[in-house]
mmCIF file of C-alpha atoms in Angstrom:
data_model
loop_
_atom_site.group_PDB
_atom_site.id
_atom_site.type_symbol
_atom_site.label_atom_id
_atom_site.label_comp_id
_atom_site.label_asym_id
_atom_site.label_seq_id
_atom_site.Cartn_x
_atom_site.Cartn_y
_atom_site.Cartn_z
ATOM 1 C CA MET A 1 -42.183 -10.604 48.383
ATOM 2 C CA ARG A 2 -40.025 -10.547 51.450
ATOM 3 C CA ALA A 3 -37.134 -8.236 52.210
ATOM 4 C CA ARG A 4 -33.525 -9.252 52.629
ATOM 5 C CA LEU A 5 -30.205 -7.512 53.157
ATOM 6 C CA LEU A 6 -26.613 -7.859 51.998
ATOM 7 C CA ALA A 7 -24.812 -6.311 54.997
ATOM 8 C CA GLY A 8 -27.221 -3.446 55.183
ATOM 9 C CA ILE A 9 -28.468 -3.869 51.615
ATOM 10 C CA LEU A 10 -32.134 -4.717 51.077
ATOM 11 C CA LEU A 11 -33.027 -7.791 49.038
ATOM 12 C CA LEU A 12 -36.474 -8.941 47.910
ATOM 13 C CA ALA A 13 -37.312 -12.626 48.015
ATOM 14 C CA ALA A 14 -40.202 -14.903 47.099
ATOM 15 C CA PRO A 15 -42.710 -16.259 49.608
ATOM 16 C CA LEU A 16 -43.445 -19.906 50.085
ATOM 17 C CA ALA A 17 -45.419 -21.552 47.322
ATOM 18 C CA VAL A 18 -48.698 -20.609 49.057
ATOM 19 C CA ARG A 19 -51.147 -17.932 47.974
ATOM 20 C CA ALA A 20 -52.018 -15.402 50.664
ATOM 21 C CA ASP A 21 -55.719 -15.399 49.701
ATOM 22 C CA GLU A 22 -56.153 -19.167 50.063
ATOM 23 C CA PRO A 23 -56.914 -21.137 53.253
ATOM 24 C CA GLN A 24 -53.912 -22.863 54.740
ATOM 25 C CA PRO A 25 -53.626 -26.330 53.126
ATOM 26 C CA LYS A 26 -51.638 -29.330 54.217
ATOM 27 C CA PHE A 27 -48.053 -28.659 53.238
ATOM 28 C CA ASP A 28 -45.683 -30.837 51.320
ATOM 29 C CA TYR A 29 -42.664 -30.009 53.448
ATOM 30 C CA ALA A 30 -40.193 -31.673 51.106
ATOM 31 C CA ALA A 31 -41.502 -29.637 48.164
ATOM 32 C CA GLU A 32 -41.428 -26.417 50.167
ATOM 33 C CA ARG A 33 -37.897 -27.138 51.350
ATOM 34 C CA ALA A 34 -36.804 -27.743 47.766
ATOM 35 C CA ALA A 35 -38.496 -24.540 46.586
ATOM 36 C CA ILE A 36 -36.743 -22.483 49.255
ATOM 37 C CA ALA A 37 -33.423 -24.136 48.416
ATOM 38 C CA ARG A 38 -33.828 -23.267 44.729
ATOM 39 C CA TYR A 39 -34.529 -19.681 45.633
ATOM 40 C CA GLN A 40 -31.566 -19.538 48.011
ATOM 41 C CA ASP A 41 -29.266 -21.055 45.397
ATOM 42 C CA ALA A 42 -30.252 -18.377 42.876
ATOM 43 C CA ASP A 43 -29.925 -15.705 45.544
ATOM 44 C CA GLN A 44 -26.461 -16.976 46.445
ATOM 45 C CA ARG A 45 -25.391 -16.787 42.825
ATOM 46 C CA LEU A 46 -26.583 -13.211 42.511
ATOM 47 C CA GLN A 47 -24.943 -12.159 45.783
ATOM 48 C CA ASP A 48 -21.636 -13.834 44.904
ATOM 49 C CA VAL A 49 -21.446 -12.022 41.583
ATOM 50 C CA GLY A 50 -22.822 -8.766 42.950
ATOM 51 C CA TRP A 51 -20.272 -8.773 45.762
ATOM 52 C CA GLN A 52 -17.397 -9.484 43.393
ATOM 53 C CA LEU A 53 -18.385 -6.601 41.114
ATOM 54 C CA ALA A 54 -19.279 -4.107 43.844
ATOM 55 C CA SER A 55 -16.231 -4.723 46.022
ATOM 56 C CA ALA A 56 -13.671 -4.843 43.201
ATOM 57 C CA ASN A 57 -14.962 -1.623 41.632
ATOM 58 C CA ALA A 58 -15.263 0.306 44.903
ATOM 59 C CA PRO A 59 -12.052 2.300 44.216
ATOM 60 C CA PHE A 60 -13.769 3.867 41.198
ATOM 61 C CA CYS A 61 -17.301 4.412 42.571
ATOM 62 C CA GLN A 62 -18.313 7.863 43.798
ATOM 63 C CA LYS A 63 -20.662 6.342 46.385
ATOM 64 C CA VAL A 64 -19.439 3.512 48.597
ATOM 65 C CA THR A 65 -20.824 1.881 51.726
ATOM 66 C CA PRO A 66 -19.371 -0.508 54.333
ATOM 67 C CA SER A 67 -20.441 -4.135 53.980
ATOM 68 C CA ILE A 68 -19.622 -7.583 55.318
ATOM 69 C CA GLY A 69 -21.485 -9.484 52.598
ATOM 70 C CA LEU A 70 -24.069 -10.985 54.959
ATOM 71 C CA GLN A 71 -27.711 -11.468 54.047
ATOM 72 C CA LEU A 72 -30.345 -12.384 56.645
ATOM 73 C CA GLN A 73 -33.818 -13.859 56.363
ATOM 74 C CA ASP A 74 -36.916 -13.446 58.545
ATOM 75 C CA MET A 75 -39.616 -16.096 58.742
ATOM 76 C CA ALA A 76 -42.227 -13.359 59.252
ATOM 77 C CA SER A 77 -41.716 -12.414 55.608
ATOM 78 C CA TYR A 78 -43.203 -15.733 54.468
ATOM 79 C CA GLY A 79 -46.902 -16.318 53.901
ATOM 80 C CA ALA A 80 -46.845 -19.067 56.554
ATOM 81 C CA PRO A 81 -44.102 -18.286 59.117
ATOM 82 C CA ALA A 82 -44.719 -21.384 61.229
ATOM 83 C CA VAL A 83 -44.420 -23.615 58.167
ATOM 84 C CA ALA A 84 -41.259 -21.801 57.092
ATOM 85 C CA ARG A 85 -39.698 -22.388 60.500
ATOM 86 C CA ALA A 86 -40.625 -26.060 60.369
ATOM 87 C CA VAL A 87 -39.327 -26.458 56.829
ATOM 88 C CA LEU A 88 -35.971 -24.911 57.711
ATOM 89 C CA GLY A 89 -35.737 -26.462 61.180
ATOM 90 C CA LEU A 90 -35.718 -23.138 63.025
ATOM 91 C CA LYS A 91 -37.010 -22.265 66.477
ATOM 92 C CA ARG A 92 -36.880 -18.514 65.884
ATOM 93 C CA ASP A 93 -37.432 -16.195 62.953
ATOM 94 C CA PHE A 94 -34.025 -14.826 61.982
ATOM 95 C CA ALA A 95 -31.315 -16.822 60.249
ATOM 96 C CA VAL A 96 -28.545 -16.529 57.690
ATOM 97 C CA GLN A 97 -29.677 -16.379 54.079
ATOM 98 C CA THR A 98 -26.342 -15.957 52.260
ATOM 99 C CA ALA A 99 -22.780 -14.918 52.875
ATOM 100 C CA ALA A 100 -21.374 -13.661 49.571
ATOM 101 C CA ARG A 101 -18.345 -15.608 48.376
ATOM 102 C CA GLY A 102 -15.117 -13.849 49.322
ATOM 103 C CA SER A 103 -16.855 -11.401 51.650
ATOM 104 C CA PRO A 104 -15.755 -10.837 55.271
ATOM 105 C CA ALA A 105 -18.793 -12.796 56.472
ATOM 106 C CA ALA A 106 -18.027 -15.771 54.239
ATOM 107 C CA LEU A 107 -14.350 -15.784 55.163
ATOM 108 C CA THR A 108 -15.212 -16.378 58.834
ATOM 109 C CA GLY A 109 -16.810 -19.705 57.918
ATOM 110 C CA ALA A 110 -19.493 -19.051 60.537
ATOM 111 C CA PHE A 111 -22.380 -17.891 58.381
ATOM 112 C CA THR A 112 -23.798 -21.139 57.079
ATOM 113 C CA ARG A 113 -27.175 -21.062 55.361
ATOM 114 C CA ASN A 114 -30.181 -21.042 57.742
ATOM 115 C CA ARG A 115 -28.045 -20.728 60.896
ATOM 116 C CA GLU A 116 -30.172 -18.968 63.512
ATOM 117 C CA VAL A 117 -29.220 -15.447 64.585
ATOM 118 C CA ILE A 118 -30.181 -13.929 67.959
ATOM 119 C CA GLY A 119 -28.049 -10.808 68.119
ATOM 120 C CA LEU A 120 -26.576 -7.912 66.166
ATOM 121 C CA VAL A 121 -24.446 -6.312 68.868
ATOM 122 C CA ALA A 122 -27.126 -5.573 71.536
ATOM 123 C CA LEU A 123 -30.239 -6.154 69.420
ATOM 124 C CA ASP A 124 -32.011 -9.507 69.273
ATOM 125 C CA PRO A 125 -33.955 -9.154 66.018
ATOM 126 C CA ASN A 126 -36.401 -11.853 67.129
ATOM 127 C CA SER A 127 -37.575 -9.554 69.939
ATOM 128 C CA LEU A 128 -38.987 -7.000 67.531
ATOM 129 C CA PRO A 129 -42.748 -7.180 66.885
ATOM 130 C CA ALA A 130 -43.771 -8.621 63.534
ATOM 131 C CA GLY A 131 -46.769 -7.685 61.472
ATOM 132 C CA GLY A 132 -48.971 -9.997 59.469
ATOM 133 C CA ARG A 133 -47.974 -12.489 56.818
ATOM 134 C CA PHE A 134 -45.452 -11.336 54.230
ATOM 135 C CA ASP A 135 -44.117 -8.744 56.710
ATOM 136 C CA TRP A 136 -40.909 -7.453 55.132
ATOM 137 C CA GLN A 137 -40.780 -4.261 57.217
ATOM 138 C CA ARG A 138 -39.270 -5.949 60.273
ATOM 139 C CA LEU A 139 -36.423 -7.401 58.254
ATOM 140 C CA LYS A 140 -35.787 -4.017 56.681
ATOM 141 C CA GLN A 141 -35.691 -2.505 60.171
ATOM 142 C CA VAL A 142 -33.055 -5.024 61.235
ATOM 143 C CA HIS A 143 -31.025 -4.485 58.089
ATOM 144 C CA ASP A 144 -31.154 -0.732 58.503
ATOM 145 C CA HIS A 145 -29.876 -1.242 62.036
ATOM 146 C CA ALA A 146 -27.027 -3.405 60.748
ATOM 147 C CA GLU A 147 -26.138 -0.786 58.167
ATOM 148 C CA ASP A 148 -26.075 1.935 60.822
ATOM 149 C CA LEU A 149 -23.783 -0.185 62.971
ATOM 150 C CA LEU A 150 -21.368 -0.712 60.102
ATOM 151 C CA LYS A 151 -21.306 2.977 59.258
ATOM 152 C CA ALA A 152 -20.736 3.967 62.882
ATOM 153 C CA ARG A 153 -18.336 1.218 63.987
ATOM 154 C CA GLY A 154 -16.916 -0.391 60.867
ATOM 155 C CA ASN A 155 -17.781 -3.807 62.280
ATOM 156 C CA VAL A 156 -20.619 -5.809 63.772
ATOM 157 C CA THR A 157 -20.809 -8.658 66.276
ATOM 158 C CA ILE A 158 -23.285 -11.371 65.322
ATOM 159 C CA THR A 159 -24.565 -13.793 67.976
ATOM 160 C CA PHE A 160 -25.934 -17.192 66.945
ATOM 161 C CA ALA A 161 -28.583 -19.232 68.727
ATOM 162 C CA ASP A 162 -25.961 -21.682 69.993
ATOM 163 C CA GLY A 163 -24.183 -18.851 71.818
ATOM 164 C CA ASP A 164 -21.302 -18.366 69.384
ATOM 165 C CA LYS A 165 -20.329 -14.773 68.650
ATOM 166 C CA VAL A 166 -18.443 -13.539 65.602
ATOM 167 C CA LEU A 167 -16.982 -10.053 65.118
ATOM 168 C CA VAL A 168 -16.814 -9.113 61.432
ATOM 169 C CA GLU A 169 -15.011 -6.096 59.985
ATOM 170 C CA SER A 170 -16.544 -4.364 56.973
ATOM 171 C CA VAL A 171 -14.971 -3.344 53.675
ATOM 172 C CA PRO A 172 -16.131 -0.673 51.211
ATOM 173 C CA VAL A 173 -18.306 -1.643 48.243
ATOM 174 C CA CYS A 174 -20.120 0.335 45.564
ATOM 175 C CA ALA A 175 -23.366 1.485 47.158
ATOM 176 C CA THR A 176 -25.855 -0.738 45.361
ATOM 177 C CA ARG A 177 -28.396 -3.237 46.663
ATOM 178 C CA PHE A 178 -28.795 -6.545 44.846
ATOM 179 C CA GLU A 179 -32.316 -7.943 44.970
ATOM 180 C CA LEU A 180 -33.668 -11.240 43.704
ATOM 181 C CA MET A 181 -37.366 -11.453 42.879
ATOM 182 C CA GLY A 182 -38.969 -14.844 43.156
ATOM 183 C CA ASP A 183 -40.923 -14.400 39.955
ATOM 184 C CA GLY A 184 -40.680 -12.339 36.787
ATOM 185 C CA ASP A 185 -38.020 -12.155 34.093
ATOM 186 C CA LYS A 186 -37.001 -8.506 34.317
ATOM 187 C CA ALA A 187 -33.734 -6.864 35.324
ATOM 188 C CA VAL A 188 -33.784 -3.213 36.409
ATOM 189 C CA ALA A 189 -31.758 -0.658 38.346
ATOM 190 C CA ASP A 190 -33.136 2.383 40.166
ATOM 191 C CA GLY A 191 -30.038 4.170 41.423
ATOM 192 C CA GLU A 192 -29.802 2.251 44.688
ATOM 193 C CA ARG A 193 -30.821 -1.282 43.774
ATOM 194 C CA VAL A 194 -30.254 -3.905 41.111
ATOM 195 C CA VAL A 195 -33.394 -6.056 40.910
ATOM 196 C CA ILE A 196 -33.399 -9.288 38.894
ATOM 197 C CA GLY A 197 -36.205 -11.820 38.580
ATOM 198 C CA MET A 198 -35.491 -15.526 38.885
ATOM 199 C CA GLY A 199 -37.009 -15.979 35.453
ATOM 200 C CA PHE A 200 -34.393 -13.850 33.701
ATOM 201 C CA PRO A 201 -32.746 -16.059 31.031
ATOM 202 C CA ALA A 202 -29.214 -15.377 32.278
ATOM 203 C CA PHE A 203 -29.825 -17.564 35.327
ATOM 204 C CA ALA A 204 -29.653 -20.499 32.918
ATOM 205 C CA TYR A 205 -26.166 -19.527 31.729
ATOM 206 C CA GLN A 206 -23.637 -21.880 33.276
ATOM 207 C CA GLU A 207 -20.616 -19.590 32.903
ATOM 208 C CA GLU A 208 -20.472 -17.221 35.849
ATOM 209 C CA ALA A 209 -18.690 -14.526 33.837
ATOM 210 C CA VAL A 210 -21.537 -14.450 31.293
ATOM 211 C CA PHE A 211 -24.152 -14.193 34.061
ATOM 212 C CA ALA A 212 -21.992 -11.433 35.550
ATOM 213 C CA GLY A 213 -22.429 -9.525 32.298
ATOM 214 C CA LEU A 214 -26.099 -9.053 33.156
ATOM 215 C CA VAL A 215 -25.368 -7.950 36.725
ATOM 216 C CA ALA A 216 -22.640 -5.606 35.515
ATOM 217 C CA HIS A 217 -25.011 -3.917 33.059
ATOM 218 C CA GLU A 218 -27.497 -3.140 35.830
ATOM 219 C CA LEU A 219 -24.764 -2.105 38.269
ATOM 220 C CA ALA A 220 -23.413 0.240 35.585
ATOM 221 C CA HIS A 221 -26.691 2.159 35.593
ATOM 222 C CA ASN A 222 -26.295 2.862 39.295
ATOM 223 C CA VAL A 223 -22.611 3.749 39.432
ATOM 224 C CA LEU A 224 -23.037 6.073 36.432
ATOM 225 C CA GLY A 225 -25.968 7.887 38.041
ATOM 226 C CA HIS A 226 -28.445 7.119 35.264
ATOM 227 C CA ASP A 227 -31.691 7.103 37.233
ATOM 228 C CA ALA A 228 -31.063 10.527 38.762
ATOM 229 C CA TRP A 229 -30.024 11.862 35.345
ATOM 230 C CA LEU A 230 -33.279 10.635 33.805
ATOM 231 C CA ASP A 231 -35.226 12.251 36.645
ATOM 232 C CA ARG A 232 -33.657 15.604 35.764
ATOM 233 C CA ASN A 233 -33.710 15.305 31.988
ATOM 234 C CA GLY A 234 -36.826 13.247 31.339
ATOM 235 C CA ARG A 235 -37.323 9.637 30.308
ATOM 236 C CA LYS A 236 -37.609 10.223 26.587
ATOM 237 C CA GLY A 237 -36.717 7.360 24.313
ATOM 238 C CA LYS A 238 -33.507 9.029 23.120
ATOM 239 C CA HIS A 239 -32.406 9.567 26.710
ATOM 240 C CA VAL A 240 -33.045 5.957 27.665
ATOM 241 C CA ARG A 241 -31.157 4.787 24.585
ATOM 242 C CA VAL A 242 -28.063 6.773 25.529
ATOM 243 C CA ILE A 243 -27.958 5.601 29.143
ATOM 244 C CA GLU A 244 -28.524 2.006 28.016
ATOM 245 C CA ARG A 245 -25.596 2.373 25.634
ATOM 246 C CA GLU A 246 -23.411 3.765 28.414
ATOM 247 C CA ALA A 247 -24.341 0.882 30.702
ATOM 248 C CA ASP A 248 -23.498 -1.614 27.953
ATOM 249 C CA ARG A 249 -20.142 0.020 27.327
ATOM 250 C CA LEU A 250 -19.178 -0.063 31.022
ATOM 251 C CA ILE A 251 -19.818 -3.819 31.337
ATOM 252 C CA PRO A 252 -16.289 -4.968 30.369
ATOM 253 C CA TRP A 253 -14.691 -2.398 32.692
ATOM 254 C CA LEU A 254 -16.638 -3.681 35.684
ATOM 255 C CA LEU A 255 -16.023 -7.305 34.709
ATOM 256 C CA ALA A 256 -12.283 -6.842 34.281
ATOM 257 C CA ASN A 257 -11.801 -5.243 37.692
ATOM 258 C CA ALA A 258 -13.733 -8.119 39.266
ATOM 259 C CA GLY A 259 -11.440 -10.696 37.672
ATOM 260 C CA TYR A 260 -13.814 -11.785 34.906
ATOM 261 C CA ASP A 261 -12.895 -11.908 31.227
ATOM 262 C CA PRO A 262 -14.232 -8.606 29.818
ATOM 263 C CA GLU A 263 -15.134 -10.448 26.622
ATOM 264 C CA ALA A 264 -17.892 -12.175 28.628
ATOM 265 C CA GLY A 265 -19.903 -8.972 28.252
ATOM 266 C CA VAL A 266 -20.013 -9.499 24.501
ATOM 267 C CA THR A 267 -20.966 -13.143 25.008
ATOM 268 C CA PHE A 268 -23.802 -12.169 27.336
ATOM 269 C CA MET A 269 -25.253 -9.589 24.976
ATOM 270 C CA THR A 270 -24.942 -11.878 21.949
ATOM 271 C CA ARG A 271 -26.494 -14.879 23.665
ATOM 272 C CA TRP A 272 -29.282 -12.977 25.376
ATOM 273 C CA GLY A 273 -29.980 -10.538 22.568
ATOM 274 C CA SER A 274 -30.087 -13.061 19.759
ATOM 275 C CA GLN A 275 -32.795 -15.002 21.617
ATOM 276 C CA HIS A 276 -34.719 -12.333 23.500
ATOM 277 C CA ASP A 277 -34.480 -9.038 21.599
ATOM 278 C CA SER A 278 -38.144 -8.075 21.417
ATOM 279 C CA GLY A 279 -38.125 -6.226 18.109
ATOM 280 C CA LEU A 280 -39.167 -2.711 17.171
ATOM 281 C CA LYS A 281 -41.039 -1.909 20.382
ATOM 282 C CA TYR A 282 -37.986 -2.818 22.421
ATOM 283 C CA ARG A 283 -35.674 -0.873 20.139
ATOM 284 C CA ARG A 284 -37.448 2.397 20.790
ATOM 285 C CA LYS A 285 -35.355 2.581 23.959
ATOM 286 C CA HIS A 286 -32.513 0.192 23.074
ATOM 287 C CA GLU A 287 -30.308 -0.340 20.076
ATOM 288 C CA GLY A 288 -30.329 -3.741 18.393
ATOM 289 C CA TRP A 289 -28.499 -6.496 20.231
ATOM 290 C CA ASP A 290 -25.865 -6.723 17.506
ATOM 291 C CA GLU A 291 -25.110 -3.007 17.779
ATOM 292 C CA ARG A 292 -24.965 -3.328 21.550
ATOM 293 C CA ALA A 293 -22.545 -6.252 21.310
ATOM 294 C CA GLU A 294 -20.329 -4.240 18.945
ATOM 295 C CA ALA A 295 -20.254 -1.305 21.380
ATOM 296 C CA ILE A 296 -19.221 -3.619 24.215
ATOM 297 C CA ALA A 297 -16.520 -5.223 22.036
ATOM 298 C CA ALA A 298 -15.043 -1.793 21.289
ATOM 299 C CA GLU A 299 -14.682 -1.170 25.025
ATOM 300 C CA VAL A 300 -13.082 -4.581 25.543
ATOM 301 C CA ARG A 301 -10.156 -3.474 23.396
ATOM 302 C CA LEU A 302 -9.698 -0.327 25.484
ATOM 303 C CA VAL A 303 -9.963 -2.286 28.712
ATOM 304 C CA ARG A 304 -7.321 -4.795 27.640
ATOM 305 C CA GLU A 305 -4.958 -1.964 26.732
ATOM 306 C CA LEU A 306 -5.453 -0.359 30.138
ATOM 307 C CA LEU A 307 -4.972 -3.640 31.972
ATOM 308 C CA GLU A 308 -1.694 -4.186 30.168
ATOM 309 C CA ARG A 309 -0.536 -0.636 30.785
ATOM 310 C CA GLU A 310 -1.895 0.120 34.270
ATOM 311 C CA GLY A 311 -3.031 -3.214 35.700
ATOM 312 C CA LYS A 312 -6.580 -1.956 36.279
ATOM 313 C CA ALA A 313 -9.564 -0.651 34.340
ATOM 314 C CA ASP A 314 -9.959 2.791 35.921
ATOM 315 C CA TRP A 315 -13.301 3.755 34.439
ATOM 316 C CA ALA A 316 -13.623 6.767 36.754
ATOM 317 C CA THR A 317 -10.713 8.308 34.820
ATOM 318 C CA HIS A 318 -10.760 6.754 31.368
ATOM 319 C CA PHE A 319 -14.354 5.834 30.512
ATOM 320 C CA ARG A 320 -15.869 8.172 27.931
ATOM 321 C CA ARG A 321 -19.220 9.525 29.102
ATOM 322 C CA GLU A 322 -22.089 10.235 26.744
ATOM 323 C CA ILE A 323 -24.029 12.201 29.355
ATOM 324 C CA ASP A 324 -23.044 14.815 31.889
ATOM 325 C CA PRO A 325 -24.193 13.285 35.215
ATOM 326 C CA ALA A 326 -24.916 16.771 36.555
ATOM 327 C CA GLY A 327 -26.347 18.128 33.298
ATOM 328 C CA GLY A 328 -27.657 16.893 29.972
ATOM 329 C CA LEU A 329 -26.263 15.101 26.959
ATOM 330 C CA VAL A 330 -22.584 15.350 26.164
ATOM 331 C CA ARG A 331 -22.165 16.259 22.524
ATOM 332 C CA ALA A 332 -19.302 13.916 21.758
ATOM 333 C CA PRO A 333 -18.903 11.712 18.683
ATOM 334 C CA ARG A 334 -19.698 8.035 19.191
ATOM 335 C CA ARG A 335 -17.010 5.468 18.602
#
């Protein structure tokens, strides 16, 4: 996997369709270009939705970070950097990966896919030494530098290989990284990141709001502090079940603030759960998909009432917690 960043946020990506333990074959450049494009398209979709959720819900998140919605790529993170450069038509290693829709980077119109980058303020990322194949550490170093610049200055000047320079001002977003894995069908959150594999079924859902239901569920884990709570209280089945239920219930709140129909959370859980609920083993740490859909639907009603009354779904104030983020379980009756 290679590392990527959304304005200081690390993203994992897939290497070229070449195994590291095999001798270098002759490459089908058209096939490789198509494979990279498919990955970038999926990555763009995740970043667009992630940005919309994280930026719109920033007023309610305890932890926020400055972001411009820009994601870079480094050819050194591929298994065959020279081939990657040739496939993408690059002379150097660093280029634009995505600019999240509606983000400050995207609104400039300058950050087109695969446009070469030679400067972040005073640093030319291409001047940094790279390791061997699949080197993601250099890209992380550059992204950490970008994040530090945004935290210190509130903006960053990006220089392109053609000499153009663009100054971009940051905005606050919920402090979560969105990562796309090139293989696998899992979706997880670890307190700082949301990691989704390209094989997750929701990537096949055409409606963006339904796909956003998946991303919102994972983002909910992070903004509600679930991973840290499990670290303190233990990862027993009953504990996982309660934090999964909380994450489900927060989905429509996050969707509504981002401009999506909160009912899309119910649609996501019904569509995904009815086809992919993995039975009794899965239910040791999750309720059945039908119960989960019902819990989300109950929150949709509350969200709609709040939107009508207050014009926003202030979950920091009105969402009923089932855990104490700084303690254990909250002994409150379930709805």
